[in-house]
Tab-separated table of C-alpha atoms and ligand atoms in Angstrom:
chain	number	residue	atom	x	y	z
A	3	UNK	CA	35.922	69.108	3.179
A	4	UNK	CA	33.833	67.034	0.925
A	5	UNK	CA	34.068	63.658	1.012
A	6	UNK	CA	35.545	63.003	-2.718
A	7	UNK	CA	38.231	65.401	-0.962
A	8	UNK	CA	38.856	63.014	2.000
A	9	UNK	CA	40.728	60.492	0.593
A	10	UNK	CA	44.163	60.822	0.205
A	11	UNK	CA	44.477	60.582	-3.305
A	12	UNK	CA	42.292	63.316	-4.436
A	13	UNK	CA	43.856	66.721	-5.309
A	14	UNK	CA	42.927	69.197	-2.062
A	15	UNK	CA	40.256	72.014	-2.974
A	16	UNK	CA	42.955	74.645	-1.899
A	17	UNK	CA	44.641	73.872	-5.240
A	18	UNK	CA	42.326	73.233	-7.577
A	19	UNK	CA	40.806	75.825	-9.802
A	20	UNK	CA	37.162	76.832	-8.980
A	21	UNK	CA	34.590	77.280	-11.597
A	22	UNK	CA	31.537	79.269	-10.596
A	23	UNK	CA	27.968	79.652	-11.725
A	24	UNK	CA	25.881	83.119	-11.554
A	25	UNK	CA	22.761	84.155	-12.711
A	26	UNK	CA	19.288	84.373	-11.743
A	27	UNK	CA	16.766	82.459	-10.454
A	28	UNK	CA	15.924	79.693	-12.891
A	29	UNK	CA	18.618	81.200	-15.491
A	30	UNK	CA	19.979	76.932	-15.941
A	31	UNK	CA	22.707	77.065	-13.921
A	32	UNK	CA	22.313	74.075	-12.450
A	33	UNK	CA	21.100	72.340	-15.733
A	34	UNK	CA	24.359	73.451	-16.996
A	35	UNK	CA	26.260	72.206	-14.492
A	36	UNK	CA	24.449	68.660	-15.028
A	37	UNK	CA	24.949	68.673	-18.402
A	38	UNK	CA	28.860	69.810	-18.195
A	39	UNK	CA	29.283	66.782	-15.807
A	40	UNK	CA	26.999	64.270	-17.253
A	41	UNK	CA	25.517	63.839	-13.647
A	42	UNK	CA	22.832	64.720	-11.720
A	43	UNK	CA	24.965	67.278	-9.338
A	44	UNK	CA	22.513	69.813	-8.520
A	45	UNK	CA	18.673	69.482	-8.547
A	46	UNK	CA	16.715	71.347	-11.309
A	47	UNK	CA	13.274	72.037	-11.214
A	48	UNK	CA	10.968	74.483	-13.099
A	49	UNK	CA	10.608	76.241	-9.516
A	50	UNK	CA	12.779	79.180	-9.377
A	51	UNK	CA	15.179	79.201	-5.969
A	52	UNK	CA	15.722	75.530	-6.915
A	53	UNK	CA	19.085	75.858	-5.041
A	54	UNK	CA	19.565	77.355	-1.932
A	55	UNK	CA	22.793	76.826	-1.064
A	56	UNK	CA	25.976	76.483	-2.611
A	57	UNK	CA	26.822	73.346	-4.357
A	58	UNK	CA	30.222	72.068	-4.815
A	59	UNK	CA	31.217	69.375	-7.402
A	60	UNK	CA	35.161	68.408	-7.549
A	61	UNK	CA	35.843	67.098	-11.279
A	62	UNK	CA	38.498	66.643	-13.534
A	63	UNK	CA	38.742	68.738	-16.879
A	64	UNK	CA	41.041	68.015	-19.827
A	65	UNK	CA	43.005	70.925	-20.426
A	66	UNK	CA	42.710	72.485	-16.469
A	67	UNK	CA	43.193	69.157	-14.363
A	68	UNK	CA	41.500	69.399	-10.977
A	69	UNK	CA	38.997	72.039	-10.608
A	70	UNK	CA	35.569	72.225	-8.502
A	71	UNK	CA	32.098	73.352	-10.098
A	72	UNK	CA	30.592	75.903	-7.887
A	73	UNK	CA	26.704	76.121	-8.110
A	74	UNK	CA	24.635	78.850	-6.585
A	75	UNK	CA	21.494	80.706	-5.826
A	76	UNK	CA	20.027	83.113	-8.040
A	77	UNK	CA	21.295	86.510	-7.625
A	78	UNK	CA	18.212	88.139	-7.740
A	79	UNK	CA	16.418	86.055	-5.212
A	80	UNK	CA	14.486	88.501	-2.984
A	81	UNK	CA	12.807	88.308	0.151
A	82	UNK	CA	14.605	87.768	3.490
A	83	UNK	CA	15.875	84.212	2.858
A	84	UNK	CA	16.410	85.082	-0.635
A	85	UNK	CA	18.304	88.003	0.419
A	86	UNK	CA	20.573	85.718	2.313
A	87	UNK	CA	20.941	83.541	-0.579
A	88	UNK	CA	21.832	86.291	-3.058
A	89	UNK	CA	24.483	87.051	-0.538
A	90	UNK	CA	26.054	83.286	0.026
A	91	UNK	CA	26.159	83.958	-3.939
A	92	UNK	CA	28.335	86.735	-3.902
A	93	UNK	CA	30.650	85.254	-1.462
A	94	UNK	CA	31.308	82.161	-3.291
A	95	UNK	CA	33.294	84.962	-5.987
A	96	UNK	CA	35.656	85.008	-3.055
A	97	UNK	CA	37.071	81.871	-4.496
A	98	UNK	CA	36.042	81.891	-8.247
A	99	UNK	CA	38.779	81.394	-10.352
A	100	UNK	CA	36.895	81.540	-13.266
A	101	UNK	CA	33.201	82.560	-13.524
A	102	UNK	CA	30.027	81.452	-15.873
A	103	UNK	CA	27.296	83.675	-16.101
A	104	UNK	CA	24.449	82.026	-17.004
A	105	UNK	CA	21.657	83.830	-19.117
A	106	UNK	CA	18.522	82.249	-19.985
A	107	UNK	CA	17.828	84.912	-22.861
A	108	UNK	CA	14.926	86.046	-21.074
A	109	UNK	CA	16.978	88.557	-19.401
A	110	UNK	CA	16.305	90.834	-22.261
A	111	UNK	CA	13.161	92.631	-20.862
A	112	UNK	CA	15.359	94.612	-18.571
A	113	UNK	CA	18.429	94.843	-21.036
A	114	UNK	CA	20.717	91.972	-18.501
A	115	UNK	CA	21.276	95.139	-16.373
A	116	UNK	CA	22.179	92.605	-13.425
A	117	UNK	CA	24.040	90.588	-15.292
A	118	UNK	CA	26.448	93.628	-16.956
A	119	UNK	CA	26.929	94.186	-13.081
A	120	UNK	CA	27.993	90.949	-11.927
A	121	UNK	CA	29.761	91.183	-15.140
A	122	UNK	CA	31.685	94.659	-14.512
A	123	UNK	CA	32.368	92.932	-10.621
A	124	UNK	CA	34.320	89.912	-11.869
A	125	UNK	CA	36.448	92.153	-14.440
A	126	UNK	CA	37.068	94.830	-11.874
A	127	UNK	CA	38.386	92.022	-9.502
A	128	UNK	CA	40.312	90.212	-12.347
A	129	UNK	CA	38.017	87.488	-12.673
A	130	UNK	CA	37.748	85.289	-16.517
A	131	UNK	CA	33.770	85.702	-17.125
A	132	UNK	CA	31.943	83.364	-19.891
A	133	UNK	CA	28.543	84.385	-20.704
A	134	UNK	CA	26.630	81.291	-21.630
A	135	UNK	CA	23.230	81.830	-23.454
A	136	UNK	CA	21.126	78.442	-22.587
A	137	UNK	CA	18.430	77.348	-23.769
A	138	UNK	CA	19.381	77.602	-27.122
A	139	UNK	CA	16.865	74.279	-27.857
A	140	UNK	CA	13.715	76.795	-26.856
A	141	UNK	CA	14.525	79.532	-29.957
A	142	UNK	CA	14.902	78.945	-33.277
A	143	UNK	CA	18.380	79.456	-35.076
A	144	UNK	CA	17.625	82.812	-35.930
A	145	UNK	CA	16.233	84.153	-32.353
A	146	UNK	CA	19.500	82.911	-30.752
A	147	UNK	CA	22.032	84.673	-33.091
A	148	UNK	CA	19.367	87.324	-32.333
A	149	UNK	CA	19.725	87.806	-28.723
A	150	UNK	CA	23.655	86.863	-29.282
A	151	UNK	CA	23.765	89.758	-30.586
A	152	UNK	CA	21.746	91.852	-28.080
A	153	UNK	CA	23.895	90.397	-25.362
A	154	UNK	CA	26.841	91.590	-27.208
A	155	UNK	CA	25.803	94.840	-27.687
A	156	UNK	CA	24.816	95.518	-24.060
A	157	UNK	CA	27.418	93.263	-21.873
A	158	UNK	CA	30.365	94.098	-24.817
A	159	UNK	CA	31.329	90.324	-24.478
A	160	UNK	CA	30.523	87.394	-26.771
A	161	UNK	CA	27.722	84.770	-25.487
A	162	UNK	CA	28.254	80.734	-25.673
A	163	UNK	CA	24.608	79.808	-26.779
A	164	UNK	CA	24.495	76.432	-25.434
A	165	UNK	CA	21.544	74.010	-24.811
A	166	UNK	CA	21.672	71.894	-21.295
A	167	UNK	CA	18.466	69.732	-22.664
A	168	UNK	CA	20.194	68.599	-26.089
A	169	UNK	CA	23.923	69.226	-25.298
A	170	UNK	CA	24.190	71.393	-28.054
A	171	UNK	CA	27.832	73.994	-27.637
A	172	UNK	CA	28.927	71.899	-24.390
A	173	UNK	CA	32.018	71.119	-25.990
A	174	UNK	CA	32.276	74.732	-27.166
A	175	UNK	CA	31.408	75.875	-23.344
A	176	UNK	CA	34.007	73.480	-22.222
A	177	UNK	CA	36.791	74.903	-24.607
A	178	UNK	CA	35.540	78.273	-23.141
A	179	UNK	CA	36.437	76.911	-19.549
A	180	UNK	CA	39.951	76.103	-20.259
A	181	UNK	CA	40.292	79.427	-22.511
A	182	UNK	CA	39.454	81.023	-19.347
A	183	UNK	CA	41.388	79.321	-16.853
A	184	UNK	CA	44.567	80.002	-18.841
A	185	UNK	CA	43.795	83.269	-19.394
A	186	UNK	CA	43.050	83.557	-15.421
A	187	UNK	CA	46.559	81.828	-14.771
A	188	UNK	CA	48.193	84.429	-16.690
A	189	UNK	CA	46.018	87.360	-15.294
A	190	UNK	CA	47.523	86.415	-11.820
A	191	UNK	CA	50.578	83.795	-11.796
A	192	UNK	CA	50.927	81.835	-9.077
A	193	UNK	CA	54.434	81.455	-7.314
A	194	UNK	CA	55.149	77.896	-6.100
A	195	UNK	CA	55.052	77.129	-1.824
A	196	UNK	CA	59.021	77.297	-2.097
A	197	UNK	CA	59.264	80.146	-4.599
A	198	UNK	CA	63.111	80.610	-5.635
A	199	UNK	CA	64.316	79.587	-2.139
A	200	UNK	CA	65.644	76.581	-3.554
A	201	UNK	CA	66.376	74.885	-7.219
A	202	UNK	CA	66.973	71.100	-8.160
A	203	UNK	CA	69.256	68.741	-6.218
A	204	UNK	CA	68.895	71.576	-3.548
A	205	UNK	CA	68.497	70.120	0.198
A	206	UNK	CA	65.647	70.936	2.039
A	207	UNK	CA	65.049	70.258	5.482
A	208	UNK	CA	61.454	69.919	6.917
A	209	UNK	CA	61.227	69.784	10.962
A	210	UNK	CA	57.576	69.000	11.333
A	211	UNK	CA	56.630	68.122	15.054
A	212	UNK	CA	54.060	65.278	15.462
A	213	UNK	CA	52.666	66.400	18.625
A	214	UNK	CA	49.540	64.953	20.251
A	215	UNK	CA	47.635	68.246	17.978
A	216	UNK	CA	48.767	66.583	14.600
A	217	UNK	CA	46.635	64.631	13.047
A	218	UNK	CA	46.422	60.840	13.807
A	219	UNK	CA	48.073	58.603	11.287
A	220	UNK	CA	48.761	61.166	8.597
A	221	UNK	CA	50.556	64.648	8.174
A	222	UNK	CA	48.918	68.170	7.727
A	223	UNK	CA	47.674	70.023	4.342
A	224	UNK	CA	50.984	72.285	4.010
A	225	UNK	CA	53.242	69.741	4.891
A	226	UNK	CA	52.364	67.084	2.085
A	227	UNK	CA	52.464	69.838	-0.413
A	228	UNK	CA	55.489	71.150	0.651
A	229	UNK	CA	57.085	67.969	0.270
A	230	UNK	CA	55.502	66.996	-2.321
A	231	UNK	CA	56.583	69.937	-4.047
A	232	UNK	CA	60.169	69.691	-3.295
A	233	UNK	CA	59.766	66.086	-4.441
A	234	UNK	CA	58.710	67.441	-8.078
A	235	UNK	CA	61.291	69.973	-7.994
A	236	UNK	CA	64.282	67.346	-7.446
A	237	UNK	CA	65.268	68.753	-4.329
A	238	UNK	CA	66.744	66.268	-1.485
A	239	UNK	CA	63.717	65.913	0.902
A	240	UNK	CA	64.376	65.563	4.528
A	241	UNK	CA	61.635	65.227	6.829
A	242	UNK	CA	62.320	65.369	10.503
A	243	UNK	CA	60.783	65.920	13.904
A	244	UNK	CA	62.862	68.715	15.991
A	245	UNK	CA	64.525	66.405	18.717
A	246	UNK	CA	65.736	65.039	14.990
A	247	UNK	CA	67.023	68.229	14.042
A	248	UNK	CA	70.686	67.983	15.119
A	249	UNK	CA	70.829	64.320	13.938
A	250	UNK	CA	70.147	65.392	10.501
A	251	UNK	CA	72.191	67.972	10.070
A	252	UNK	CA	75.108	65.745	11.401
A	253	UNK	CA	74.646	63.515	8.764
A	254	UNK	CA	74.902	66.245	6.001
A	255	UNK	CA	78.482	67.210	4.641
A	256	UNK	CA	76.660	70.564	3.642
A	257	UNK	CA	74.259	72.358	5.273
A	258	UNK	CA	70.688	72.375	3.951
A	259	UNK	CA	69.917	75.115	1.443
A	260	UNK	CA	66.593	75.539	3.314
A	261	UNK	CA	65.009	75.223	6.509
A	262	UNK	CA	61.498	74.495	6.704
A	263	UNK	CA	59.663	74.686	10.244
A	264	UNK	CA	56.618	75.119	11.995
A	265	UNK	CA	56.262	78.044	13.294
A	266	UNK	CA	55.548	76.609	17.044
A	267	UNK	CA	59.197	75.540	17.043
A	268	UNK	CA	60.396	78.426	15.254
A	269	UNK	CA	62.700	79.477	18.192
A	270	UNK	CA	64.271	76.122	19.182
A	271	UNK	CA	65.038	75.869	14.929
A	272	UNK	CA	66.137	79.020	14.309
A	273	UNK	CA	68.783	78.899	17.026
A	274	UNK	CA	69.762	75.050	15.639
A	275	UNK	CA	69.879	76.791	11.785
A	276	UNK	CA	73.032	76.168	10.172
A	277	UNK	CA	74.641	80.122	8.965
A	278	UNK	CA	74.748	78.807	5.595
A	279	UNK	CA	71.033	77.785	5.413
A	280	UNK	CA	67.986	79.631	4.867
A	281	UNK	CA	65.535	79.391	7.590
A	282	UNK	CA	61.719	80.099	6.878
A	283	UNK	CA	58.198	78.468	8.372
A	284	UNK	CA	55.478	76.925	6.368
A	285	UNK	CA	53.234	79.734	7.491
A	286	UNK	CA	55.496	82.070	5.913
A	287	UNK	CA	55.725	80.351	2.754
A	288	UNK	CA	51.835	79.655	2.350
A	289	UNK	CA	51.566	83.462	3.298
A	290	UNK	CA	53.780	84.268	0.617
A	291	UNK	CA	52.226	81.097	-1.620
A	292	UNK	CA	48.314	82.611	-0.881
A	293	UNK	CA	48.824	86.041	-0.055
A	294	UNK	CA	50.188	89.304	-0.280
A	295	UNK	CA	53.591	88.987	1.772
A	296	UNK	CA	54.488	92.298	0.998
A	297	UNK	CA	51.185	93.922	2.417
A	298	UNK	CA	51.270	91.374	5.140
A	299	UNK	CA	54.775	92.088	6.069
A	300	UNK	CA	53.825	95.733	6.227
A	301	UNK	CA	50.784	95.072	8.020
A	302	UNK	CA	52.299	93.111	10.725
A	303	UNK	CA	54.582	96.492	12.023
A	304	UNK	CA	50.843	97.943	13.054
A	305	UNK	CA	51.318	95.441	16.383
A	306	UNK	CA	54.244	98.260	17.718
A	307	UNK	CA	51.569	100.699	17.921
A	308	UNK	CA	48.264	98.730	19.365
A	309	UNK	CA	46.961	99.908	22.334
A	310	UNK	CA	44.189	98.587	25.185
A	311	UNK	CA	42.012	100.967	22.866
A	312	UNK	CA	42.714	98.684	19.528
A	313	UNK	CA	40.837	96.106	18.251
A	314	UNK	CA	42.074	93.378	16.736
A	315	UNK	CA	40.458	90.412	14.423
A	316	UNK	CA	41.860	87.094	13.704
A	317	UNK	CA	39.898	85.256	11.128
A	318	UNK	CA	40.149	81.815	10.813
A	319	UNK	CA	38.862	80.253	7.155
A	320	UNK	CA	37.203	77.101	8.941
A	321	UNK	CA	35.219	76.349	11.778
A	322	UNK	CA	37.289	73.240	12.591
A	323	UNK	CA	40.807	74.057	12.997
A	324	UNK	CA	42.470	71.478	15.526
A	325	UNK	CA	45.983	72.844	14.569
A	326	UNK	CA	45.404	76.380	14.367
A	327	UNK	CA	42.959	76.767	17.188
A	328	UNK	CA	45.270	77.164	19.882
A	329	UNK	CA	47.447	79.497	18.015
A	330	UNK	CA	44.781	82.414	16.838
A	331	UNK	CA	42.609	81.581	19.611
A	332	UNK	CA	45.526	81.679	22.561
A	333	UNK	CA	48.829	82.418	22.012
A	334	UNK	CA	48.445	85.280	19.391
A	335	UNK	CA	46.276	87.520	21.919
A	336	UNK	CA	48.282	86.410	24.800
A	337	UNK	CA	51.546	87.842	22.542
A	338	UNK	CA	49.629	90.664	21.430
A	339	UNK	CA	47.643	91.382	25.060
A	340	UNK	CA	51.209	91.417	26.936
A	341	UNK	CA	52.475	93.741	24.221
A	342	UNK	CA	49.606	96.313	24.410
A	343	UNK	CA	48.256	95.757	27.648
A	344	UNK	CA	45.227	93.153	28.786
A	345	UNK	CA	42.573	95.598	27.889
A	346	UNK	CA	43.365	94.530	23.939
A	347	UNK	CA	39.814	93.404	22.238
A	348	UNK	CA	40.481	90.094	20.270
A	349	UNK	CA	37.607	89.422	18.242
A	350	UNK	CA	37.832	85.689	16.819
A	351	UNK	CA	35.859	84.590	13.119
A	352	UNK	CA	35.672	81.425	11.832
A	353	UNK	CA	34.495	79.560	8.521
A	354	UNK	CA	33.362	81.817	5.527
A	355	UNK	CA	32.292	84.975	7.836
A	356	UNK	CA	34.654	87.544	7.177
A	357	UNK	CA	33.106	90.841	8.907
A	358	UNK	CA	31.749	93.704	6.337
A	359	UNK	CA	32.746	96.336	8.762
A	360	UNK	CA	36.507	95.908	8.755
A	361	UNK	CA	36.981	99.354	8.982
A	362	UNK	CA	36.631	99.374	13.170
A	363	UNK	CA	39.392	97.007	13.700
A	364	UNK	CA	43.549	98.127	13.573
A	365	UNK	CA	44.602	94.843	11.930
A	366	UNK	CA	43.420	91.719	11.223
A	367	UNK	CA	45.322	88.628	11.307
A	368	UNK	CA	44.158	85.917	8.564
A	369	UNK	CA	45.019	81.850	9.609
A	370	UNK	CA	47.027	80.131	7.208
A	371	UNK	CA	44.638	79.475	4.781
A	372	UNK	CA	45.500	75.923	4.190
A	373	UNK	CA	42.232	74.616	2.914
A	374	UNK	CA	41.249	77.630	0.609
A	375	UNK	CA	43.056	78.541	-2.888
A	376	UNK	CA	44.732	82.023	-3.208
A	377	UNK	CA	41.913	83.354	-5.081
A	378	UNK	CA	39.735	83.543	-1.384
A	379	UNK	CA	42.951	84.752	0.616
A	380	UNK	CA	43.498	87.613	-1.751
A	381	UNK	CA	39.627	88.589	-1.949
A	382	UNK	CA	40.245	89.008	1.616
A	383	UNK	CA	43.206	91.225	1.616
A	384	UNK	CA	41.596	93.183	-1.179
A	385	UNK	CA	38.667	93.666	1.324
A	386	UNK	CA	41.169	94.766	3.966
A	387	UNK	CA	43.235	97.347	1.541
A	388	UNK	CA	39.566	98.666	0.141
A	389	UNK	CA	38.921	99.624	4.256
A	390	UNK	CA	42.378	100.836	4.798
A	391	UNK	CA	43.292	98.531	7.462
A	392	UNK	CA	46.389	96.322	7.959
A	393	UNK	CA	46.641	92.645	7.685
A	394	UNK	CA	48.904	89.569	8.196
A	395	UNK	CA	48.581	86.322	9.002
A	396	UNK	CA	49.632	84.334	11.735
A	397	UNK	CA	52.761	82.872	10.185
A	398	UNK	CA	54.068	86.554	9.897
A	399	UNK	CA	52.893	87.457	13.002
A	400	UNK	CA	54.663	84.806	15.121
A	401	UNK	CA	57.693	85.874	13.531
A	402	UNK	CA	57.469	89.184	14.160
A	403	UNK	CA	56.716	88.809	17.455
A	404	UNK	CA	59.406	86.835	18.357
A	405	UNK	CA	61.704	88.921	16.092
A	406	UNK	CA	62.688	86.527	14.088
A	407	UNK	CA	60.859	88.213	10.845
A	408	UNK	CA	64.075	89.276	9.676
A	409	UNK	CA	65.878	86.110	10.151
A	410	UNK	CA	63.067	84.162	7.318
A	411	UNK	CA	63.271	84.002	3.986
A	412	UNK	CA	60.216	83.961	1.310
B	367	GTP	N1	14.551	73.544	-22.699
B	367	GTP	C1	15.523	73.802	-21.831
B	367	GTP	N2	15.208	73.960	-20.539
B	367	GTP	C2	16.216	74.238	-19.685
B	367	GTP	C3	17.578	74.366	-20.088
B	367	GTP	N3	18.321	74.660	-19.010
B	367	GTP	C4	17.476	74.711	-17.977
B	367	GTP	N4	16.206	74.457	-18.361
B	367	GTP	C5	15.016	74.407	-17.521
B	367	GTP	O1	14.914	75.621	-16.805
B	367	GTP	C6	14.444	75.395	-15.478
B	367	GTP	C7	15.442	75.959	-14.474
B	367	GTP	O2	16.672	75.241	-14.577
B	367	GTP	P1	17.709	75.124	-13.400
B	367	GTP	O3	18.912	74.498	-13.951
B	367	GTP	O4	17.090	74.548	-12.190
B	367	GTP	O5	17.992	76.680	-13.168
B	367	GTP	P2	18.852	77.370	-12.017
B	367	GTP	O6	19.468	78.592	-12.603
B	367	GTP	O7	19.754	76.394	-11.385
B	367	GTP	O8	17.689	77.808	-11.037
B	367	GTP	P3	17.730	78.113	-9.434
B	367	GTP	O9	18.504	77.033	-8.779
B	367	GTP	O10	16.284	78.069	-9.061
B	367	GTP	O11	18.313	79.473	-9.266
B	367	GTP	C8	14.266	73.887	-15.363
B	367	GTP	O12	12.917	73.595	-15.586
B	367	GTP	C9	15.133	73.318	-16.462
B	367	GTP	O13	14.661	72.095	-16.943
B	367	GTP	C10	17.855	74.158	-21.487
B	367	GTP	O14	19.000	74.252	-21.955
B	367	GTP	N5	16.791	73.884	-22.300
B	368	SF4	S1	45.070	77.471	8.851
B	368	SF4	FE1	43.022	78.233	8.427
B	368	SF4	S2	42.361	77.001	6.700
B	368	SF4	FE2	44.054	75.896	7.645
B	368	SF4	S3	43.131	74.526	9.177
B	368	SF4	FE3	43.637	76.413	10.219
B	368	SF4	S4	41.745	77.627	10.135
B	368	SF4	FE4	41.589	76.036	8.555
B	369	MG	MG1	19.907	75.784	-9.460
């Protein structure tokens, strides 16, 4: 989490719409990005393989709100570290919501061939693309609408000639942005964390244990949005703890419309659940909010038929998960290992390394993906569905295993 992120005002990178830039070495990406911002966010130097590692800058942008600039190596750094590079490159369009490819017009020698690509890569994955020509300050009038057209021609997509040094079509490139983000809003809506479980002056009940694993002094990710978003949808927010539960509901002349829990006390609420309410878990709803549910849903019946033979992966999205830890990392193989015996192989990822070779593993089992927006979650499943194998997430999982699946709504 960046530090901008860490305060408790700033709008959490899960949610906010990330920009990224491609292109080779020394295409301007970073200039670009500096001159976008009006800062000095990534270095720039004449060097080529200026930056090595992905940069992230959280802004604001009038007409998107909240989105994160995404700088990266050039994708046709070569050599062994360069290799590696090229490769943190392409993983960042795990999360790209919207993606800039940068071309410095020199390109042309070999006809952008990398570039139409990258290009193809992003449409084929439902990914907005703007093609930014910089530079524009190093050719006169006439070469630029001259190589606009070439780009045309080849990558059958309009350029944005811009110039990072003079500022020249920023405002145009910005326009482009929001163009884009729209576009990519409509390309893949988003449902909202409650969906249509509930609708104004609705009552929602959360049951959110503070146990010595929460946080100190301040509640989880999916719990403040959550309420937050129940907040903006005029439902009547409730917030308890479970030894609360009964309390609550005493208090109500109704029952709740909906029953939010986490899924560690999923049994002790589910048996407390008024008829007339609907029960689900925050896992299930950020599953459903991030993911596939249907494929994940599907996915999760593959746990009737492991065996000691199967392999399992459960793939965390950070390396520091206090909350989730002991849930991927203990109880789910423990509830899978007494279901298909102790000889069960539980392989365990964490942070941004999501294994190439899925195709050796029966399912995988994806955390709930709290800190990363839908756009990374889905590249995943995609990844899973182009290897054939099934995958849920831990939310699903739980719930299944308990056999409670039935009883939640999403
Ligand atoms: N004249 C001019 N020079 C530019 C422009 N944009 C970038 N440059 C120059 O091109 C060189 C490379 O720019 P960078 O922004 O570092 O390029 P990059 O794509 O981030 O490069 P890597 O990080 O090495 O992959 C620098 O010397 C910049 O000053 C521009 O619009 N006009
Ligand atoms: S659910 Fe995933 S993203 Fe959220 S804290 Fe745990 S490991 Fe990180
Ligand atoms: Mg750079």
């Amino acid at each position: 989490m960046s530090k901008n992120e860490n305060t408790l005002n700033a709008a959490p990178s899960s949610v906010r719409t990330h920009i990224g830039f491609f292109g080779r070495m020394n295409a301007g990406k970073s200039s670009l990005i500096n001159a976008l911002t009006k800062q000095e966010v990534s270095i720039v130097s004449p060097q080529p393989g200026t930056t090595t590692d992905v940069v992230k800058k959280p802004m604001e942008i009038h007409g998107i709100g909240p989105c994160v600039l995404v700088d990266t190596a050039g994708f046709d750094d070569s050599g062994s570290l360069g290799e590696k590079r090229a490769k943190a490159a392409r993983k960042a369009t795990m999360s790209t919501d919207v993606a800039v490819i940068v071309l410095s017009g020199e390109e042309s020698a070999d006809e952008w061939a990398m570039e139409k690509k990258w290009l193809e890569d992003f449409e084929k994955d439902r990914i907005p693309v703007i093609l930014v020509l910089t530079a524009a300050d190093r050719r006169t009038a006439q070469e630029n609408e001259k190589t606009g057209k070439l780009i045309r021609q080849r990558l059958g997509k309009e350029a944005v000639t811009v110039s990072s040094l003079t500022g020249e079509g920023i405002e145009e490139f910005k326009n482009a942005i929001v163009r884009a983000a729209q576009e990519g809003a409509l390309l893949t809506p988003e449902r909202m964390i409650l969906g249509s479980l509930v609708k104004e002056k609705d009552c929602v009940l959360l049951v959110m244990p503070q146990d010595p694993q929460a946080p100190e002094g301040r509640l989880i990710l999916p719990q403040v949005q959550t309420i937050r978003e129940a907040l903006d949808r005029h439902c009547i927010t409730l917030c308890v703890q479970p030894e609360e539960m009964e309390g609550a509901l005493s208090l109500l002349k109704e029952p709740p419309a909906l029953v939010v829990c986490d899924s560690q006390v999923f049994d002790y609420v589910s048996s407390r659940c008024p008829a007339g309410s609907r029960l689900t878990s925050f896992s299930v709803l950020f599953a459903a909010w991030k993911g596939d549910i249907g494929y994940y849903t599907r996915s999760v019946k593959k746990i009737d038929t492991l065996t000691e033979d199967s392999k399992v992966l459960i793939a965390e999205c950070c390396t520091h998960a206090p909350m989730e830890e002991d849930i991927g990392r203990v109880k789910i193989p423990a509830l899978l290992r007494k279901k298909a015996g102790k000889g069960l192989r539980v392989d365990v990822t964490a942070g941004a390394d999501f294994p190439e070779d899925l195709a050796s593993y029966d399912l995988v089992i994806q955390c709930g993906a709290c800190m990363f927006n839908r756009r990374y979650v889905c590249a995943r499943i995609d990844k899973a569905k182009e290897a054939g194998v099934p995958m849920t997430n831990y939310g699903i999982t739980i719930a299944y295993l308990k056999g409670i699946l039935d009883k939640v709504d999403y």
